[in-house]
Coordinates of C-alpha atoms and ligand atoms in Angstrom, one line a residue:
M86 CA -16.2 9.9 -13.0
L87 CA -16.5 11.2 -9.4
L88 CA -17.1 14.9 -8.9
S89 CA -16.6 16.7 -5.6
F90 CA -15.8 20.0 -4.0
D91 CA -12.6 21.3 -2.3
N92 CA -14.0 20.9 1.2
Y93 CA -14.5 17.2 0.8
E94 CA -11.5 16.4 -1.4
A95 CA -9.6 14.0 0.8
Q96 CA -12.5 11.6 1.4
S97 CA -13.6 11.9 -2.3
R98 CA -10.2 11.0 -3.6
K99 CA -10.0 8.0 -1.4
L100 CA -13.4 6.8 -2.7
A101 CA -12.5 7.5 -6.3
G102 CA -9.2 5.6 -5.8
A103 CA -11.0 2.6 -4.4
L104 CA -13.4 2.7 -7.3
K105 CA -10.5 3.2 -9.7
I106 CA -12.2 6.2 -11.4
P107 CA -11.0 9.7 -12.0
C108 CA -11.9 12.4 -9.4
H109 CA -12.4 16.0 -10.4
I110 CA -12.9 18.9 -8.0
I111 CA -15.5 21.2 -9.2
N112 CA -14.3 24.8 -9.5
R113 CA -16.3 27.1 -7.3
H114 CA -16.1 30.9 -7.7
H115 CA -17.7 33.1 -5.0
F116 CA -19.1 36.4 -6.3
P117 CA -18.8 39.3 -3.8
D118 CA -22.6 39.1 -3.3
G119 CA -22.5 35.5 -2.1
E120 CA -23.6 33.8 -5.3
Y121 CA -21.6 30.9 -6.8
K122 CA -20.4 30.1 -10.2
L123 CA -19.5 26.4 -10.7
T124 CA -17.4 25.0 -13.5
L125 CA -17.6 21.3 -14.2
P126 CA -15.3 19.3 -16.6
T127 CA -16.9 19.1 -20.1
N128 CA -16.1 15.5 -20.8
I129 CA -18.9 14.2 -18.6
P130 CA -19.5 10.4 -18.8
E131 CA -22.9 8.7 -18.7
H132 CA -22.7 8.0 -15.0
V133 CA -21.4 10.6 -12.6
I134 CA -21.0 10.1 -8.9
F135 CA -21.1 13.3 -6.7
C136 CA -19.4 12.9 -3.3
H137 CA -20.4 15.7 -0.9
S138 CA -21.3 15.4 2.8
L139 CA -24.1 17.7 3.7
D140 CA -22.9 19.4 6.9
H141 CA -23.3 23.2 6.5
P142 CA -26.2 22.2 4.3
N143 CA -27.7 25.4 3.1
E144 CA -24.7 26.3 0.9
K145 CA -24.1 22.7 -0.2
L146 CA -27.7 22.1 -1.3
V147 CA -27.3 25.0 -3.7
E148 CA -24.0 23.7 -4.9
L149 CA -25.6 20.3 -5.6
L150 CA -28.5 21.9 -7.4
L151 CA -26.2 23.9 -9.8
A152 CA -23.8 20.9 -10.2
A153 CA -26.3 18.2 -10.9
K154 CA -28.3 20.3 -13.4
T155 CA -25.1 21.2 -15.2
A156 CA -23.9 17.6 -15.3
R157 CA -27.3 16.6 -17.0
E158 CA -26.9 19.4 -19.5
L159 CA -23.4 18.2 -20.3
G160 CA -24.8 14.7 -21.1
A161 CA -24.9 12.7 -17.9
K162 CA -27.7 10.1 -17.9
V163 CA -27.3 8.7 -14.3
L164 CA -26.4 10.8 -11.3
T165 CA -25.5 9.2 -8.0
L166 CA -25.0 11.2 -4.8
V167 CA -22.8 9.9 -2.1
A168 CA -23.5 12.0 0.9
P169 CA -22.1 10.3 4.0
Y170 CA -24.0 12.8 6.2
L171 CA -27.5 13.6 5.0
C172 CA -28.8 16.9 6.3
Y173 CA -32.3 17.9 7.5
M174 CA -33.3 14.4 8.5
R175 CA -34.2 15.3 12.1
Q176 CA -37.2 17.6 11.4
D177 CA -39.4 14.7 10.2
I178 CA -42.8 16.1 11.4
A179 CA -44.3 19.4 12.1
F180 CA -43.9 19.6 15.9
H181 CA -46.0 22.9 15.9
P182 CA -48.5 24.1 13.4
G183 CA -46.9 25.8 10.4
E184 CA -43.5 24.2 10.7
A185 CA -41.8 22.9 7.6
I186 CA -41.3 19.2 7.4
S187 CA -37.7 19.6 6.3
Q188 CA -36.9 15.8 5.9
R189 CA -39.6 15.4 3.3
I190 CA -38.8 18.6 1.4
V191 CA -35.0 18.1 1.2
G192 CA -35.5 14.4 0.5
N193 CA -37.7 15.2 -2.5
F194 CA -35.3 17.9 -3.6
L195 CA -32.4 15.4 -3.7
A196 CA -34.5 12.7 -5.3
D197 CA -35.4 15.1 -8.1
L198 CA -31.8 15.8 -8.8
F199 CA -30.2 12.3 -8.4
D200 CA -31.1 8.8 -9.5
N201 CA -29.3 7.2 -6.6
V202 CA -28.5 8.5 -3.1
I203 CA -26.2 6.7 -0.8
T204 CA -25.7 7.8 2.8
V205 CA -24.5 6.5 6.2
D206 CA -26.5 6.3 9.4
P207 CA -29.2 8.8 8.4
H208 CA -31.3 10.0 11.3
L209 CA -34.5 8.2 10.6
H210 CA -36.6 8.3 13.7
R211 CA -40.2 7.9 12.7
I212 CA -39.7 6.1 9.4
R213 CA -38.0 2.8 8.7
H214 CA -36.6 3.2 5.2
L215 CA -34.6 5.9 3.6
E216 CA -36.7 5.8 0.4
Q217 CA -39.7 7.1 2.4
A218 CA -37.7 10.3 3.0
V219 CA -35.7 10.3 -0.2
P220 CA -37.8 8.8 -3.0
A221 CA -34.9 8.3 -5.5
T222 CA -34.7 5.3 -7.8
R223 CA -32.2 3.8 -5.2
A224 CA -31.9 5.3 -1.7
V225 CA -29.2 3.4 0.2
A226 CA -28.7 3.8 4.0
L227 CA -25.5 2.2 5.1
S228 CA -24.3 1.9 8.7
A229 CA -20.9 2.5 10.2
A230 CA -21.6 0.1 13.1
S231 CA -19.5 -2.7 11.8
L232 CA -16.5 -0.4 11.2
M233 CA -17.0 1.0 14.7
A234 CA -17.2 -2.5 16.2
T235 CA -13.8 -3.4 14.5
F236 CA -12.2 -0.1 15.7
L237 CA -13.4 -0.5 19.3
R238 CA -12.3 -4.2 19.4
D239 CA -8.8 -3.0 18.8
H240 CA -9.0 -0.5 21.7
F241 CA -11.0 -2.2 24.4
E242 CA -11.4 -5.5 26.2
D243 CA -14.7 -5.2 28.1
P244 CA -16.2 -1.7 27.9
V245 CA -19.8 -0.7 28.6
L246 CA -21.3 0.7 25.4
L247 CA -23.8 3.5 26.1
G248 CA -26.4 5.0 23.7
P249 CA -27.5 8.5 24.9
D250 CA -31.1 8.1 23.6
R251 CA -33.4 5.5 22.2
E252 CA -32.5 6.1 18.5
S253 CA -28.9 5.2 19.3
K254 CA -30.0 1.7 20.5
Q255 CA -29.6 0.3 16.9
W256 CA -25.8 1.2 16.9
V257 CA -24.9 0.2 20.4
C258 CA -26.9 -3.0 20.1
A259 CA -25.1 -3.9 16.8
I260 CA -21.7 -3.1 18.1
S261 CA -22.2 -4.9 21.4
K262 CA -23.6 -8.0 19.6
S263 CA -20.6 -8.4 17.4
N264 CA -18.2 -7.9 20.3
Q265 CA -20.3 -9.5 23.1
W266 CA -20.1 -6.4 25.3
E267 CA -22.6 -5.1 27.8
Y268 CA -24.7 -2.1 26.6
G269 CA -27.3 0.3 27.8
V270 CA -29.5 3.1 26.5
C271 CA -30.2 6.3 28.3
K272 CA -33.5 8.2 28.5
K273 CA -33.1 11.7 26.9
I274 CA -35.4 14.7 27.2
R275 CA -34.4 17.7 25.0
T276 CA -35.8 20.9 26.3
G277 CA -34.0 23.3 23.9
D278 CA -31.3 23.4 21.1
K279 CA -28.6 23.3 23.7
K280 CA -30.4 21.7 26.7
V281 CA -30.9 18.0 27.4
E282 CA -31.6 15.9 30.4
I283 CA -30.2 12.4 30.5
T284 CA -31.1 9.5 32.7
L285 CA -28.6 6.6 32.8
P286 CA -29.7 3.0 32.5
E287 CA -29.4 0.7 35.6
I288 CA -25.8 -0.5 34.9
N289 CA -22.8 -0.6 37.4
F290 CA -20.4 2.0 35.9
H291 CA -18.0 1.9 38.9
G292 CA -14.4 1.4 37.6
R293 CA -15.6 0.6 34.0
S294 CA -14.5 1.9 30.7
V295 CA -17.5 3.5 29.0
V296 CA -17.9 4.3 25.3
I297 CA -20.8 6.5 24.3
V298 CA -21.9 5.8 20.7
D299 CA -24.2 8.1 18.8
D300 CA -25.0 9.1 15.2
I301 CA -24.5 12.9 15.5
A302 CA -22.6 15.3 17.7
S303 CA -23.9 18.8 17.0
S304 CA -24.0 21.1 20.0
G305 CA -22.3 18.3 22.0
Q306 CA -24.8 18.7 24.8
T307 CA -26.2 15.1 24.5
L308 CA -22.7 13.7 24.9
A309 CA -21.5 16.2 27.5
V310 CA -24.4 15.6 29.9
T311 CA -24.0 11.8 29.4
I312 CA -20.3 11.9 30.1
R313 CA -20.9 13.9 33.3
Q314 CA -23.5 11.4 34.5
C315 CA -21.1 8.4 33.9
L316 CA -18.3 10.1 35.8
L317 CA -20.6 10.8 38.7
K318 CA -21.3 7.1 38.8
N319 CA -17.5 6.6 39.0
A320 CA -16.8 5.3 35.5
K321 CA -13.0 4.8 35.1
H322 CA -13.0 6.9 31.9
V323 CA -15.4 7.9 29.1
D324 CA -14.7 7.9 25.4
V325 CA -17.1 8.9 22.6
L326 CA -17.5 7.6 19.1
V327 CA -19.9 9.2 16.6
T328 CA -20.7 8.8 12.9
H329 CA -21.2 12.4 12.1
A330 CA -18.9 14.9 13.8
L331 CA -20.8 18.1 13.2
F332 CA -19.4 19.7 16.4
V333 CA -20.7 23.2 16.1
N334 CA -18.6 26.0 17.7
G335 CA -17.6 25.2 21.3
A336 CA -19.1 21.6 21.2
K337 CA -15.7 19.9 21.6
E338 CA -14.8 22.1 24.5
H339 CA -18.1 21.1 26.3
L340 CA -17.0 17.5 26.0
I341 CA -13.5 18.2 27.3
Q342 CA -14.9 20.2 30.3
A343 CA -17.3 17.3 31.0
G344 CA -14.2 15.0 31.3
V345 CA -14.2 13.0 28.1
R346 CA -11.0 11.0 27.4
N347 CA -11.1 10.5 23.7
I348 CA -13.4 11.9 21.0
W349 CA -13.5 9.7 17.9
S350 CA -15.6 9.8 14.7
T351 CA -15.9 8.5 11.2
D352 CA -14.7 10.8 8.4
S353 CA -18.3 11.4 7.2
V354 CA -17.8 15.0 8.2
S355 CA -14.2 16.4 8.2
H356 CA -13.1 17.0 11.8
K357 CA -10.0 16.5 13.9
S358 CA -11.6 13.5 15.6
N359 CA -11.9 11.5 12.3
I360 CA -10.4 8.1 12.9
I361 CA -12.6 5.6 10.9
P362 CA -12.5 6.1 7.1
L363 CA -15.8 5.2 5.3
Y364 CA -14.5 4.8 1.7
T365 CA -14.5 0.9 1.7
L366 CA -18.2 0.9 2.9
L367 CA -19.1 3.6 0.3
K368 CA -17.2 1.8 -2.5
D369 CA -19.1 -1.4 -2.0
A370 CA -22.4 0.4 -2.0
V371 CA -21.5 2.2 -5.3
L372 CA -20.5 -1.1 -6.9
N373 CA -23.7 -2.7 -5.7
L374 CA -25.8 -0.1 -7.7
T375 CA -24.8 -1.7 -11.0
Ligands
R5P629 C1 -30.6 13.1 18.0 O1 -31.5 12.4 18.5 C2 -29.3 12.6 17.6 O2 -29.2 11.2 17.7 C3 -28.2 13.2 18.5 O3 -28.2 12.7 19.8 C4 -28.3 14.7 18.5 O4 -28.5 15.3 17.2 C5 -27.1 15.3 19.2 O5 -27.3 16.7 19.2 P1 -26.5 17.6 20.2 O6 -25.0 17.3 20.0 O7 -26.8 19.0 19.8 O8 -26.9 17.3 21.6

């Protein structure tokens, strides 16, 4: 059985359909003071798959806590979390004394609740393997790069792929390898939540189609600044493709003002830009658990 919530219903139903298992949407009641009451189906099988992407994480982590504990009480023996976007992965060290290392804390929280955790392109900067952050029995990090490569192949002949920072090299490199396209990686300095400086790599952008590929679009500043720089170098047009379309308020408008042509994303986080469904990738990962 797959359990999900109303704000991730479309993607959850696609995954359940691909797995040929029933999908139930957990009933969530909001009390006036902000607390939740969740109601799960009572016919819980031995293995339950929760599908919930962890954008807007603070509420969703509480939902998962209540739902996972209830599923165990109702008889579930194995719980798998499919969270295409895994939250709190960027704060992986204490940058200043006293700061919480959120990656480790949230990773342990999820590993305590779930036997298996499956996610897509998690932001692992200073560690190599997801299980170092999420010490569950199985912690599976998938990549949307091959789906992105196929999507871009249908839209472009010979674009320049651009990663806005060094973490994005893994995705632009994988996509360019499979399509034999030129790629480059920018240097990024972040000086605030909404302030970044980007230096383009030494590539001739004049008259070229540029596709910027990144894992996360949050404030949109990383992409907006990169788009502007490419257009200053006379790129023909600039499109962006991201795995996780968080796009906080106003982010999309920043990209449009910067001159982007198309904004595309996977359906990891529900957004108007969603164009690449992840359910086939996720289905294979769930089937590989057994
Ligand atoms: C960080 O290194 C990530 O890969 C993204 O580049 C970053 O999270 C994007 O954030 P924003 O959209 O706020 O610039």
